[in-house]
mmCIF file of C-alpha atoms and ligand atoms in Angstrom:
data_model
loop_
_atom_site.group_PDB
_atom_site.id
_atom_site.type_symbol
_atom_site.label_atom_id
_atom_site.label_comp_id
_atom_site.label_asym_id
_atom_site.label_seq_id
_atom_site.Cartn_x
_atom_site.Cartn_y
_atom_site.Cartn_z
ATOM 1 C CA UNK Z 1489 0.000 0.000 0.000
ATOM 2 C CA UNK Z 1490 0.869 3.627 -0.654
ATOM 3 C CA UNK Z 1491 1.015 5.125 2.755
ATOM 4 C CA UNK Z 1492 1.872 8.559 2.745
ATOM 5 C CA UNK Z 1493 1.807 11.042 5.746
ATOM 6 C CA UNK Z 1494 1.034 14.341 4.473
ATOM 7 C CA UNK Z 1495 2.588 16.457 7.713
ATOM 8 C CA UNK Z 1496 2.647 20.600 8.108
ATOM 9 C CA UNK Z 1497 1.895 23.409 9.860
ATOM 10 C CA UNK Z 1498 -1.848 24.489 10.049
ATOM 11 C CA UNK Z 1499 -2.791 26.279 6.676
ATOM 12 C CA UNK Z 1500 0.366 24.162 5.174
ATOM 13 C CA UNK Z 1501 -2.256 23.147 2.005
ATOM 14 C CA UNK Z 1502 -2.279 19.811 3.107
ATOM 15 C CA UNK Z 1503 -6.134 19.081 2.263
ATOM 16 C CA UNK Z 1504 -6.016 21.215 -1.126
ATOM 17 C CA UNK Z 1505 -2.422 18.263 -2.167
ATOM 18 C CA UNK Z 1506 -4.420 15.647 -0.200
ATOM 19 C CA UNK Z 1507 -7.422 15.928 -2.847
ATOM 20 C CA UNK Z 1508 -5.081 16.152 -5.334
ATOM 21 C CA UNK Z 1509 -2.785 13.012 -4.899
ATOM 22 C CA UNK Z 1510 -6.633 11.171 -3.796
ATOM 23 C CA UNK Z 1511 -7.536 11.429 -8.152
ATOM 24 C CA UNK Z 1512 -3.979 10.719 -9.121
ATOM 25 C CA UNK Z 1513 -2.904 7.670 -6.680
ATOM 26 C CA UNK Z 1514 -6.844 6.450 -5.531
ATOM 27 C CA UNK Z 1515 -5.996 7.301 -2.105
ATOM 28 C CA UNK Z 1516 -8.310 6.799 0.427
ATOM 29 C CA UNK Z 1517 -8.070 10.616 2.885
ATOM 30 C CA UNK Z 1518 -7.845 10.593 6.215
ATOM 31 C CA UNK Z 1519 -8.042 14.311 7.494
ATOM 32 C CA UNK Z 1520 -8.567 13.732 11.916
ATOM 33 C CA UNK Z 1521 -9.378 17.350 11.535
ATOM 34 C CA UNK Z 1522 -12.323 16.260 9.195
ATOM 35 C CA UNK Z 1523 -13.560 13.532 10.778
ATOM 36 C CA UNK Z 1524 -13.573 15.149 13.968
ATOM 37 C CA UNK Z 1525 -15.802 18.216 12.619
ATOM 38 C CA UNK Z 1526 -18.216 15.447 11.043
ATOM 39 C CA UNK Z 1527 -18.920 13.827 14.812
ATOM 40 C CA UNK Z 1528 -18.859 17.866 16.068
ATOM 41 C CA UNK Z 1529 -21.864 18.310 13.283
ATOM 42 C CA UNK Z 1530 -23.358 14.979 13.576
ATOM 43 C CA UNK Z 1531 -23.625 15.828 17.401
ATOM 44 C CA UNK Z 1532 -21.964 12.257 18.587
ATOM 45 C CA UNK Z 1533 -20.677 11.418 21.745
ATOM 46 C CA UNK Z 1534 -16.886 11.520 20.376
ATOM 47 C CA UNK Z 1535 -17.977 15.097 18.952
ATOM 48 C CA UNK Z 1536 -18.558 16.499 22.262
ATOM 49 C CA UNK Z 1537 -15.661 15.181 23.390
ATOM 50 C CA UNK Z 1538 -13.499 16.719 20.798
ATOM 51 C CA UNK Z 1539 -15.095 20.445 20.282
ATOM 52 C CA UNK Z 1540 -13.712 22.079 23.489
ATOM 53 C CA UNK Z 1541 -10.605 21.277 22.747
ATOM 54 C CA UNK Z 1542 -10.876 22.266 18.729
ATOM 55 C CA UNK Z 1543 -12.591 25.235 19.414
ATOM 56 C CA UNK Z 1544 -9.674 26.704 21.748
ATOM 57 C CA UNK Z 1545 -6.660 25.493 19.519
ATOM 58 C CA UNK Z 1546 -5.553 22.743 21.552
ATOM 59 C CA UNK Z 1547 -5.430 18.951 20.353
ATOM 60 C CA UNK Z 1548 -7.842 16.677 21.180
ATOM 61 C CA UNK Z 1549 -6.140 13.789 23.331
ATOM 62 C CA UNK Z 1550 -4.376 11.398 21.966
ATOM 63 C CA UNK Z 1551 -6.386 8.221 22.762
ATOM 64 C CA UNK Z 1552 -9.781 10.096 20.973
ATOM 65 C CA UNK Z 1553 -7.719 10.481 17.477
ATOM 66 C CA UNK Z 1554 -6.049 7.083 17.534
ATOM 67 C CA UNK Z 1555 -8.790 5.404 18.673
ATOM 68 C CA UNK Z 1556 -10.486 7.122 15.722
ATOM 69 C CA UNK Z 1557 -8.120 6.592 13.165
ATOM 70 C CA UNK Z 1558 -7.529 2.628 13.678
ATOM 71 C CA UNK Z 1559 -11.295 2.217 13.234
ATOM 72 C CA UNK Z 1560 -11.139 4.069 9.791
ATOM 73 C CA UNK Z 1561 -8.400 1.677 8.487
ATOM 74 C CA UNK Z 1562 -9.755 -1.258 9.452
ATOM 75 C CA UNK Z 1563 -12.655 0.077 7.594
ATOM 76 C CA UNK Z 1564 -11.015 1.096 4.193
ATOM 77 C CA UNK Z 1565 -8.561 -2.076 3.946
ATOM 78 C CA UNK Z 1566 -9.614 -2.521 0.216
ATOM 79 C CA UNK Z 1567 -7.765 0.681 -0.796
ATOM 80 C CA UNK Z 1568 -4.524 1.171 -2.337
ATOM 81 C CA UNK Z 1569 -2.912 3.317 0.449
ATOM 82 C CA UNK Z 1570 -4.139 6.299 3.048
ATOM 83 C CA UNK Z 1571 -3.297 9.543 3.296
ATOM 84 C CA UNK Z 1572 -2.911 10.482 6.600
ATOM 85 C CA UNK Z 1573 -3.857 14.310 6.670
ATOM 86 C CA UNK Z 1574 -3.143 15.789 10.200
ATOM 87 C CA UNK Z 1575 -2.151 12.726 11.775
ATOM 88 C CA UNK Z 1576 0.157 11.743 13.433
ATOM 89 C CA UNK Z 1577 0.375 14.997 15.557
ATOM 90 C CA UNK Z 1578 1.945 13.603 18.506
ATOM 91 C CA UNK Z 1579 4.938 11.234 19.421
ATOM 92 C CA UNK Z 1580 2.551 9.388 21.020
ATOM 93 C CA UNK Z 1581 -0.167 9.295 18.033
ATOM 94 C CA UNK Z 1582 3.321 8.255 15.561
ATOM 95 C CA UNK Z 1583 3.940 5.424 17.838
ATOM 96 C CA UNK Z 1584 0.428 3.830 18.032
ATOM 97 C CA UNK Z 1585 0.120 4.681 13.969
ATOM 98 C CA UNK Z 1586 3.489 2.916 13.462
ATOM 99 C CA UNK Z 1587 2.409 0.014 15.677
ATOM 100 C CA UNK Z 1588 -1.277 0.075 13.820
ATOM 101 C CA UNK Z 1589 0.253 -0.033 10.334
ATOM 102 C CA UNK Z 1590 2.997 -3.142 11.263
ATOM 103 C CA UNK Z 1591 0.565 -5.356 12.571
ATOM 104 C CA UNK Z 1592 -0.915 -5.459 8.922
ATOM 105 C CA UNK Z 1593 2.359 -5.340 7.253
ATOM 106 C CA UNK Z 1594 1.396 -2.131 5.427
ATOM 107 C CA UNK Z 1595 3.874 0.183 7.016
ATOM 108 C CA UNK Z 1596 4.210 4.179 5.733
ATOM 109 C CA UNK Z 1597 6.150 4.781 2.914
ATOM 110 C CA UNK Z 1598 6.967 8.638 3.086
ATOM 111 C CA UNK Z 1599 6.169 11.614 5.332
ATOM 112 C CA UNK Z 1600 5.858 14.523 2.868
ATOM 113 C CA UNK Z 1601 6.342 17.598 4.938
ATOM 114 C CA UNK Z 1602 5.047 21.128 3.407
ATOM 115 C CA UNK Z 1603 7.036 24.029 4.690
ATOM 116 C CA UNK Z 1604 5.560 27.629 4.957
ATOM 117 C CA UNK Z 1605 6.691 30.788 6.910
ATOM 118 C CA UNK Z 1606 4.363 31.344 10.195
ATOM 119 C CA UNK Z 1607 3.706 35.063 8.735
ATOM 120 C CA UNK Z 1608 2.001 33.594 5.518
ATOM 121 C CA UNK Z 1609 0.205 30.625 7.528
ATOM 122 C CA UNK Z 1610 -1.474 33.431 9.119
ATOM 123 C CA UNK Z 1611 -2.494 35.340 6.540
ATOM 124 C CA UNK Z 1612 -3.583 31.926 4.561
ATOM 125 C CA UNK Z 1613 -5.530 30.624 7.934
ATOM 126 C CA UNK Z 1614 -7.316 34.025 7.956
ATOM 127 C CA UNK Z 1615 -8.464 33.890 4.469
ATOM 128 C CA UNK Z 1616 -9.546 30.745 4.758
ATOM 129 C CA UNK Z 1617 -11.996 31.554 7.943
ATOM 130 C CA UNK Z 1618 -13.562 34.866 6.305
ATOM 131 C CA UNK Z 1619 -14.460 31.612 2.970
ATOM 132 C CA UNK Z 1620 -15.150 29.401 5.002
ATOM 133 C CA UNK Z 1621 -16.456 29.938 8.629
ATOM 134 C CA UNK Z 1622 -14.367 27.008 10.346
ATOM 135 C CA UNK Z 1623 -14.766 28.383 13.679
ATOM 136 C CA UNK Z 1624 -11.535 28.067 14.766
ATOM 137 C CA UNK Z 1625 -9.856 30.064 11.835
ATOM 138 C CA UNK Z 1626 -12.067 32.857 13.030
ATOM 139 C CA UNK Z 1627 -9.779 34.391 15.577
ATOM 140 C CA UNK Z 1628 -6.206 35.381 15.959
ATOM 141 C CA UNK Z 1629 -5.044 34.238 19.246
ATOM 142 C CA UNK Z 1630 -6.963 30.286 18.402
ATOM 143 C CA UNK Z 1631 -4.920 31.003 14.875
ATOM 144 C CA UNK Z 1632 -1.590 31.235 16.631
ATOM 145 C CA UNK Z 1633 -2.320 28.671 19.169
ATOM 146 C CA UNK Z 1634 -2.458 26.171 16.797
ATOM 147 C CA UNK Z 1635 0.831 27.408 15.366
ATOM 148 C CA UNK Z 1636 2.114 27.061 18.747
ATOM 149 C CA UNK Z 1637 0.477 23.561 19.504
ATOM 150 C CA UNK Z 1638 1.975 22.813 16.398
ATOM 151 C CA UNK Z 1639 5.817 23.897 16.966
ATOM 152 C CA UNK Z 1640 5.772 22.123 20.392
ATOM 153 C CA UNK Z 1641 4.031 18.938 20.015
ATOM 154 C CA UNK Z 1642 4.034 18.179 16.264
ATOM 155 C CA UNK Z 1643 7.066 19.457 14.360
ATOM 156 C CA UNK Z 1644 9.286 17.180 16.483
ATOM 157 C CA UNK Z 1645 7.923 14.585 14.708
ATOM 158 C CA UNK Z 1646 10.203 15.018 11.477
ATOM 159 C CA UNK Z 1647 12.881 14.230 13.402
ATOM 160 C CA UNK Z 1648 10.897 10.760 14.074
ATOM 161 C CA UNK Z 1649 10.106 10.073 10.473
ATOM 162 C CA UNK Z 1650 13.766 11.207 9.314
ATOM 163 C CA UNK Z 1651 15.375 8.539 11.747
ATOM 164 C CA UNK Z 1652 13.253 6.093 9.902
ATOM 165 C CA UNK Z 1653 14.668 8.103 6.372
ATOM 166 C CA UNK Z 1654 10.967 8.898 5.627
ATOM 167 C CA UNK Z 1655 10.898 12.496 5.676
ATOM 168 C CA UNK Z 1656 10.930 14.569 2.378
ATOM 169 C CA UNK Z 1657 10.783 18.334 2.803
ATOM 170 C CA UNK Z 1658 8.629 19.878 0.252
ATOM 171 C CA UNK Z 1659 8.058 23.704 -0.212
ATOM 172 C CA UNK Z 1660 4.634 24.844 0.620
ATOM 173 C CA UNK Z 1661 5.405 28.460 -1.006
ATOM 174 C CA UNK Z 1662 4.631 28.883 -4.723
ATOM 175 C CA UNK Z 1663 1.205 27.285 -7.135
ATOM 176 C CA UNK Z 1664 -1.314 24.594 -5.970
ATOM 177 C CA UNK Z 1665 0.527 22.969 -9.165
ATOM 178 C CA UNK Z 1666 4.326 23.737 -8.399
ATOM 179 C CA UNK Z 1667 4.021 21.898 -5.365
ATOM 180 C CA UNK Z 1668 1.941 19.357 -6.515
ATOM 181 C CA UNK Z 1669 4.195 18.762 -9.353
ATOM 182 C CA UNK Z 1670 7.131 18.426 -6.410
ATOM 183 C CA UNK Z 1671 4.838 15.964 -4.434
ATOM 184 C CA UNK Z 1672 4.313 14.269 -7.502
ATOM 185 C CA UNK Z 1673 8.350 13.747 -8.579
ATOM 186 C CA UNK Z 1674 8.650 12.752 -4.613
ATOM 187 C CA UNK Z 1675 5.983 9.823 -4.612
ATOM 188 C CA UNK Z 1676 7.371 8.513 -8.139
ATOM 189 C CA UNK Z 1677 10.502 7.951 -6.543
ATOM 190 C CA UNK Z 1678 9.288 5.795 -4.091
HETATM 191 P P1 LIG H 3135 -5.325 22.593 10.855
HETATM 192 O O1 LIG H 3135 -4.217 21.675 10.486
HETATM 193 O O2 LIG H 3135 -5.652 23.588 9.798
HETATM 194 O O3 LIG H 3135 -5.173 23.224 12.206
HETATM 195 P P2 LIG H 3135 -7.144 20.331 11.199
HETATM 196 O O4 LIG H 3135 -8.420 20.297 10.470
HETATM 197 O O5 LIG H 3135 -6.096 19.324 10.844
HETATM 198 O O6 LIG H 3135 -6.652 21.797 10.984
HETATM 199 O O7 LIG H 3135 -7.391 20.204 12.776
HETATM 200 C C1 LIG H 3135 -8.302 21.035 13.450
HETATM 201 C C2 LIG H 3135 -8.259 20.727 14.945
HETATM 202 O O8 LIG H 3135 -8.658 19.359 15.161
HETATM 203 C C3 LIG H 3135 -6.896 20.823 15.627
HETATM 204 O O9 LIG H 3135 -6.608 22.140 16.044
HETATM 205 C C4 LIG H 3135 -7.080 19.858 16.804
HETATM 206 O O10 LIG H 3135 -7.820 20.450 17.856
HETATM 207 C C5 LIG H 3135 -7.931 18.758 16.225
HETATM 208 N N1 LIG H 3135 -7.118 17.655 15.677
HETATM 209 C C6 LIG H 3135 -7.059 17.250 14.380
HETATM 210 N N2 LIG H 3135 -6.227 16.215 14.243
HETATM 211 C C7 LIG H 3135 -5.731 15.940 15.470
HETATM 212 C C8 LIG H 3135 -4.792 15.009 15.978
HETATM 213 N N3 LIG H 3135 -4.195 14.116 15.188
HETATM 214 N N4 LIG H 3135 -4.520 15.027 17.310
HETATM 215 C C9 LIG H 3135 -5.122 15.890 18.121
HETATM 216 N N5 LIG H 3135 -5.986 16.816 17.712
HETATM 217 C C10 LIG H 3135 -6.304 16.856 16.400
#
């Protein structure tokens, strides 16, 4: 299977490459931050649990997502790889995924990371809540929360996938189509 994690900063353009590489490769997406707004809408028990947490910035705990997660793969076996969109955002969450994936001998392949400067994640975040309405790109301070949740607890984790010589570092600046074109060249490789 293609596994690919497709790892970033929030407002990286993970979900606009994610749809992307779905028509080219016949991915099946997994976006936690998708799923998790689904059960928020659909008003379910793992909803409630989540939306405090979403709402201020912070991440959801760890045993919610991977919890989550395993159930959608054991779901979606008949695919021809995941994306995993958002996910792993943790040590913690990299270690269960890694432990998830061996058990079926369908390990990932690459973690494409999409690099962007904080000043035009910002900008790019607020856009995207004026279009939009995701209530957590509404506001500044939740904005650079996440940033911050992210520099602590989630960029550490190239280090994790480069141990494993996983990690490609792609340039989120530029076209939808210059970096998918990059993505592209990086997956064919593989
Ligand atoms: P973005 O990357 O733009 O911040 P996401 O849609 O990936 O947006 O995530 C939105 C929110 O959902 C996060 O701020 C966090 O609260 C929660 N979330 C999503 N994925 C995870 C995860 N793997 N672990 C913990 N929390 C998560």
């Amino acid at each position: 299977m293609l596994n690919v994690v497709l790892f970033g900063p929030p407002g990286a353009g993970k979900g606009t490459q994610a749809d992307l590489l779905v028509q080219k490769y016949e991915l099946k997406h997994l976006s936690t931050g998708d799923i998790l707004r689904n059960e928020i809408k659909n008003k379910s028990e793992l909803g409630l649990k989540a939306q405090s947490y979403m709402d201020s910035g912070n991440l959801v705990p760890d045993r919610v997502v991977i919890d989550m997660i395993s159930k959608k793969i054991d779901n979606n076996m008949d695919v021809k790889g995941f994306i995993f969109d958002g996910f792993p955002r943790t040590t913690t969450q990299a270690e269960a995924l890694d432990k998830l994936l061996d058990e079926k001998c369908i390990p990932i392949k690459i973690m494409l990371s999409l690099t962007v400067d904080d000043e035009v994640l910002i900008k790019r975040l607020i856009k995207r809540g004026l279009e939009s309405g995701r209530a957590d790109d509404q506001n500044q301070k939740i904005i650079e929360n996440r940033i911050k949740e992210y520099n602590k607890k989630t960029s550490p984790l190239k280090d994790y996938f480069k141990l494993q010589e996983k990690l490609e570092e792609i340039a989120g600046m530029g076209s939808i189509e210059e970096i998918s074109k990059k993505i592209h060249s990086a997956l064919d490789k593989i």
